[in-house]
XYZ file of N, CA, C and O in Angstrom:
448
model
N -21.152 12.066 16.935
C -21.799 11.617 15.722
C -20.885 11.954 14.553
O -20.435 13.084 14.422
N -20.597 10.971 13.717
C -19.790 11.159 12.514
C -20.693 10.833 11.337
O -21.352 9.801 11.316
N -20.737 11.723 10.344
C -21.642 11.533 9.210
C -20.888 11.748 7.904
O -20.244 12.765 7.707
N -20.958 10.771 6.990
C -20.407 10.881 5.634
C -21.547 11.224 4.695
O -22.579 10.550 4.687
N -21.361 12.270 3.902
C -22.347 12.668 2.907
C -21.629 12.886 1.584
O -20.655 13.630 1.540
N -22.085 12.225 0.514
C -21.472 12.430 -0.798
C -22.533 12.848 -1.808
O -23.716 12.610 -1.619
N -22.062 13.490 -2.882
C -22.978 13.910 -3.938
C -23.163 12.779 -4.938
O -22.752 11.652 -4.700
N -23.746 13.086 -6.083
C -24.084 12.030 -7.043
C -23.039 11.813 -8.127
O -23.280 11.104 -9.086
N -21.843 12.415 -7.970
C -20.848 12.247 -9.032
C -19.576 11.615 -8.495
O -19.611 10.538 -7.931
N -18.465 12.272 -8.650
C -17.141 11.742 -8.326
C -17.039 11.381 -6.842
O -17.591 12.062 -5.988
N -16.334 10.272 -6.551
C -16.093 9.880 -5.163
C -14.597 9.759 -4.916
O -13.799 9.836 -5.843
N -14.224 9.586 -3.665
C -12.828 9.411 -3.289
C -12.639 8.077 -2.600
O -13.573 7.297 -2.440
N -11.418 7.837 -2.155
C -11.094 6.568 -1.501
C -11.740 6.449 -0.129
O -11.873 5.354 0.392
N -12.162 7.553 0.488
C -12.863 7.497 1.764
C -11.954 7.699 2.950
O -10.926 8.344 2.859
N -12.312 7.103 4.093
C -11.554 7.348 5.308
C -11.560 6.143 6.230
O -12.380 5.245 6.115
N -10.623 6.169 7.154
C -10.554 5.247 8.282
C -10.226 6.097 9.490
O -9.354 6.971 9.421
N -10.925 5.899 10.589
C -10.661 6.652 11.810
C -10.730 5.716 13.005
O -11.566 4.823 13.051
N -9.851 5.927 13.964
C -9.903 5.213 15.230
C -10.597 6.105 16.244
O -10.429 7.324 16.218
N -11.361 5.501 17.140
C -11.969 6.278 18.218
C -11.672 5.619 19.549
O -11.372 4.431 19.619
N -11.713 6.425 20.593
C -11.466 5.945 21.942
C -12.242 6.826 22.902
O -12.143 8.048 22.836
N -13.058 6.228 23.743
C -13.701 7.016 24.790
C -12.652 7.234 25.866
O -11.840 6.348 26.160
N -12.601 8.393 26.412
C -11.503 8.785 27.283
C -11.709 8.331 28.723
O -11.980 9.113 29.611
N -11.556 7.019 28.926
C -11.590 6.436 30.265
C -10.274 5.740 30.561
O -10.167 5.029 31.548
N -9.304 5.898 29.657
C -8.017 5.262 29.831
C -7.829 4.017 28.993
O -6.787 3.386 29.049
N -8.819 3.625 28.215
C -8.712 2.430 27.377
C -7.744 2.687 26.230
O -7.603 3.797 25.761
N -7.082 1.641 25.783
C -6.184 1.732 24.630
C -6.961 1.317 23.390
O -7.653 0.306 23.405
N -6.849 2.111 22.305
C -7.622 1.834 21.092
C -7.196 0.533 20.434
O -6.018 0.251 20.315
N -8.171 -0.271 20.039
C -7.960 -1.496 19.271
C -8.954 -1.458 18.116
O -10.150 -1.352 18.340
N -8.498 -1.510 16.863
C -9.417 -1.351 15.733
C -10.512 -2.413 15.670
O -10.269 -3.585 15.896
N -11.718 -1.948 15.391
C -12.864 -2.800 15.085
C -13.586 -2.097 13.942
O -14.030 -0.979 14.106
N -13.702 -2.733 12.815
C -14.234 -2.075 11.621
C -15.752 -1.971 11.692
O -16.431 -2.926 12.021
N -16.287 -0.780 11.374
C -17.715 -0.556 11.261
C -17.991 0.053 9.896
O -17.820 1.246 9.738
N -18.368 -0.723 8.882
C -18.497 -0.201 7.522
C -19.673 0.750 7.355
O -20.592 0.758 8.147
N -19.589 1.522 6.285
C -20.636 2.467 5.924
C -21.850 1.669 5.440
O -21.846 1.124 4.347
N -22.866 1.565 6.278
C -24.046 0.795 5.903
C -25.317 1.626 5.990
O -26.399 1.091 5.992
N -25.182 2.933 6.085
C -26.369 3.785 6.109
C -26.625 4.409 7.460
O -25.759 4.436 8.316
N -27.814 4.926 7.643
C -28.184 5.616 8.878
C -28.189 4.679 10.070
O -28.564 3.519 9.965
N -27.758 5.182 11.206
C -28.005 4.502 12.450
C -27.014 3.487 12.953
O -27.386 2.646 13.751
N -25.747 3.506 12.552
C -24.762 2.598 13.121
C -24.332 3.159 14.466
O -23.831 4.272 14.549
N -24.556 2.397 15.539
C -24.201 2.844 16.885
C -23.018 2.024 17.382
O -23.051 0.799 17.352
N -21.958 2.717 17.819
C -20.751 2.081 18.318
C -20.704 2.282 19.826
O -20.622 3.406 20.305
N -20.761 1.185 20.592
C -20.802 1.285 22.046
C -19.532 0.764 22.722
O -19.401 0.893 23.936
N -18.605 0.186 21.959
C -17.348 -0.277 22.540
C -16.521 0.932 22.977
O -16.651 2.022 22.422
N -15.668 0.742 23.971
C -14.828 1.835 24.449
C -13.801 2.287 23.421
O -13.241 3.372 23.544
N -13.544 1.454 22.402
C -12.577 1.810 21.380
C -12.835 0.973 20.125
O -13.498 -0.054 20.193
N -12.332 1.457 19.018
C -12.514 0.741 17.765
C -12.216 1.642 16.596
O -11.552 2.663 16.744
N -12.700 1.275 15.416
C -12.492 2.106 14.237
C -13.774 2.165 13.432
O -14.655 1.329 13.583
N -13.870 3.176 12.606
C -14.988 3.283 11.691
C -14.441 3.646 10.322
O -13.407 4.283 10.213
N -15.112 3.172 9.295
C -14.680 3.396 7.922
C -15.892 3.350 7.010
O -16.920 2.786 7.371
N -15.749 3.946 5.847
C -16.832 3.868 4.864
C -16.793 2.541 4.124
O -17.646 2.272 3.302
N -15.833 1.684 4.415
C -15.741 0.368 3.793
C -14.607 0.287 2.806
O -13.909 1.257 2.558
N -14.399 -0.875 2.202
C -13.291 -1.042 1.256
C -13.582 -0.327 -0.065
O -14.733 -0.168 -0.460
N -12.534 0.119 -0.723
C -12.685 0.787 -2.014
C -13.277 2.169 -1.865
O -13.330 2.736 -0.776
N -13.754 2.720 -2.969
C -14.330 4.060 -2.966
C -15.721 4.028 -2.338
O -16.467 3.075 -2.534
N -16.065 5.059 -1.589
C -17.412 5.150 -1.029
C -18.409 5.409 -2.162
O -18.043 5.901 -3.224
N -19.683 5.081 -1.978
C -20.666 5.187 -3.068
C -21.144 6.622 -3.312
O -21.041 7.481 -2.433
N -21.667 6.858 -4.508
C -22.367 8.116 -4.792
C -23.578 8.214 -3.873
O -24.162 7.200 -3.483
N -23.964 9.423 -3.555
C -25.152 9.698 -2.737
C -25.124 8.980 -1.386
O -26.158 8.597 -0.854
N -23.924 8.792 -0.838
C -23.813 8.139 0.471
C -24.376 9.049 1.554
O -24.249 10.270 1.495
N -25.008 8.453 2.525
C -25.501 9.162 3.702
C -25.363 8.197 4.874
O -26.294 7.469 5.191
N -24.191 8.157 5.451
C -23.869 7.186 6.497
C -23.621 7.913 7.808
O -22.959 8.940 7.833
N -24.125 7.353 8.889
C -23.982 7.975 10.199
C -23.505 6.949 11.210
O -24.026 5.834 11.263
N -22.512 7.316 11.991
C -22.022 6.509 13.103
C -22.206 7.324 14.370
O -21.786 8.475 14.443
N -22.805 6.725 15.375
C -22.979 7.379 16.671
C -22.073 6.639 17.655
O -22.250 5.447 17.887
N -21.102 7.356 18.213
C -20.200 6.777 19.209
C -20.783 7.109 20.575
O -20.913 8.273 20.939
N -21.158 6.075 21.317
C -21.770 6.254 22.634
C -20.733 5.905 23.698
O -20.359 4.739 23.830
N -20.250 6.898 24.443
C -19.250 6.607 25.469
C -19.867 5.851 26.642
O -21.059 5.981 26.930
N -19.036 5.055 27.301
C -19.499 4.319 28.483
C -19.642 5.294 29.655
O -19.139 6.418 29.612
N -20.319 4.839 30.685
C -20.456 5.652 31.890
C -19.070 6.016 32.404
O -18.172 5.180 32.437
N -18.902 7.251 32.799
C -17.626 7.711 33.329
C -16.689 8.295 32.291
O -15.692 8.914 32.640
N -16.970 8.102 31.002
C -16.128 8.686 29.954
C -16.403 10.184 29.892
O -17.549 10.614 29.953
N -15.355 10.971 29.771
C -15.535 12.420 29.747
C -15.292 13.042 28.384
O -15.535 14.227 28.199
N -14.834 12.260 27.408
C -14.657 12.774 26.052
C -14.443 11.595 25.098
O -14.294 10.457 25.520
N -14.416 11.911 23.811
C -14.150 10.918 22.774
C -12.999 11.440 21.930
O -13.015 12.600 21.501
N -12.012 10.609 21.687
C -10.883 10.948 20.824
C -11.142 10.295 19.477
O -11.408 9.101 19.409
N -11.058 11.089 18.396
C -11.267 10.589 17.042
C -10.035 10.954 16.229
O -9.689 12.125 16.110
N -9.338 9.952 15.690
C -8.110 10.172 14.931
C -8.245 9.516 13.563
O -8.422 8.300 13.467
N -8.157 10.330 12.502
C -8.229 9.808 11.141
C -6.853 9.278 10.744
O -5.857 9.988 10.855
N -6.809 8.030 10.282
C -5.558 7.430 9.835
C -5.466 7.389 8.312
O -4.398 7.142 7.764
N -6.575 7.609 7.637
C -6.629 7.738 6.177
C -7.799 8.662 5.863
O -8.837 8.598 6.520
N -7.622 9.551 4.886
C -8.692 10.484 4.544
C -8.527 10.927 3.105
O -7.508 11.503 2.735
N -9.541 10.645 2.248
C -9.511 11.042 0.848
C -10.949 11.219 0.380
O -11.613 10.257 0.003
N -11.416 12.458 0.418
C -12.792 12.789 0.039
C -12.777 13.718 -1.165
O -11.950 14.626 -1.242
N -13.696 13.494 -2.088
C -13.890 14.407 -3.214
C -14.353 15.746 -2.636
O -15.025 15.785 -1.607
N -13.979 16.864 -3.278
C -14.194 18.200 -2.694
C -15.644 18.576 -2.420
O -15.893 19.544 -1.719
N -16.615 17.859 -2.971
C -18.022 18.165 -2.692
C -18.637 17.159 -1.722
O -19.837 17.192 -1.486
N -17.828 16.269 -1.190
C -18.267 15.268 -0.219
C -17.644 15.606 1.133
O -16.548 16.169 1.192
N -18.313 15.246 2.203
C -17.880 15.679 3.529
C -17.988 14.569 4.553
O -18.852 13.711 4.466
N -17.125 14.645 5.552
C -17.301 13.939 6.805
C -17.545 15.036 7.822
O -16.725 15.942 7.988
N -18.698 14.976 8.457
C -19.048 15.993 9.454
C -19.087 15.343 10.830
O -19.549 14.208 10.974
N -18.614 16.080 11.809
C -18.585 15.598 13.188
C -19.481 16.505 14.016
O -19.391 17.730 13.919
N -20.346 15.871 14.815
C -21.291 16.598 15.653
C -21.160 16.155 17.101
O -20.777 15.020 17.375
N -21.523 17.033 17.998
C -21.627 16.697 19.415
C -23.105 16.502 19.730
O -23.952 17.285 19.296
N -23.406 15.450 20.486
C -24.781 15.149 20.864
C -24.918 15.375 22.374
O -24.031 14.978 23.127
N -26.007 15.980 22.830
C -26.210 16.138 24.273
C -26.161 14.781 24.978
O -26.525 13.753 24.403
N -25.681 14.768 26.209
C -25.503 13.533 26.969
C -26.787 12.717 27.085
O -26.747 11.494 27.096
N -27.933 13.386 27.139
C -29.198 12.652 27.263
C -29.731 12.184 25.912
O -30.824 11.637 25.836
N -28.952 12.395 24.827
C -29.264 11.973 23.455
C -30.546 12.596 22.921
O -31.202 12.047 22.048
N -30.921 13.733 23.471
C -32.064 14.472 22.936
C -31.593 15.886 22.624
O -30.551 16.320 23.082
N -32.346 16.584 21.843
C -31.963 17.938 21.481
C -31.246 17.977 20.145
O -31.150 16.991 19.424
N -30.685 19.115 19.838
C -30.076 19.383 18.546
C -28.607 19.004 18.535
O -27.880 19.275 19.484
N -28.171 18.373 17.442
C -26.755 18.087 17.260
C -26.011 19.400 17.055
O -26.465 20.276 16.314
N -24.859 19.527 17.695
C -24.027 20.726 17.554
C -22.858 20.411 16.628
O -22.087 19.487 16.906
N -22.702 21.163 15.516
C -21.587 20.892 14.601
C -20.235 21.167 15.276
O -20.076 22.151 15.986
N -19.285 20.253 15.054
C -17.936 20.397 15.598
C -16.946 20.641 14.462
O -16.077 21.492 14.562
N -17.082 19.886 13.346
C -16.153 20.022 12.216
C -16.813 19.515 10.940
O -17.700 18.662 10.968
N -16.370 20.073 9.806
C -16.795 19.627 8.483
C -15.517 19.435 7.666
O -14.797 20.398 7.410
N -15.226 18.190 7.285
C -13.945 17.848 6.657
C -14.158 17.382 5.231
O -15.063 16.614 4.931
N -13.272 17.841 4.332
C -13.253 17.389 2.951
C -11.812 17.428 2.462
O -10.928 17.905 3.167
N -11.550 16.932 1.268
C -10.185 16.934 0.733
C -9.464 15.638 1.034
O -10.072 14.597 1.198
N -8.141 15.701 1.122
C -7.349 14.496 1.336
C -6.080 14.825 2.105
O -5.692 15.981 2.230
N -5.445 13.775 2.632
C -4.178 13.935 3.335
C -3.092 13.200 2.598
O -3.332 12.334 1.824
C-alpha cells in the first residue's frame, strides 16, 4: 500500500514510481494518477504517480498493489520524488489475506 498525504499549504512536484511484482516480469510503465482513496493496481508491473504538475493541498491518495498468485514480493522504485517537508509518501505492508492491520514500512518526505 502506497499512500500520499499532504497538508493544506505548500506542495511539491510529487513523485513517479515503478512497481514490479517479483515473479520475473519486466517493468513497463502504466500511469495510475492520484485520484483519491482506493486505487487498486493488479497488473504485474506498471507505475504510479500523483499526476501531472504539483499534487493538490490536502491530498489523501492510496494505491494498493496486489501481487499475482505466486509473487513473493513487490519491488517499488521511485524515479522522481519531490515532496514538501510536511507531506509524505508512506509505504505499508498488508497481510496476504487483505485483512488485519497495515504494517508501516517507510515514511518518505523531501526531494531527490
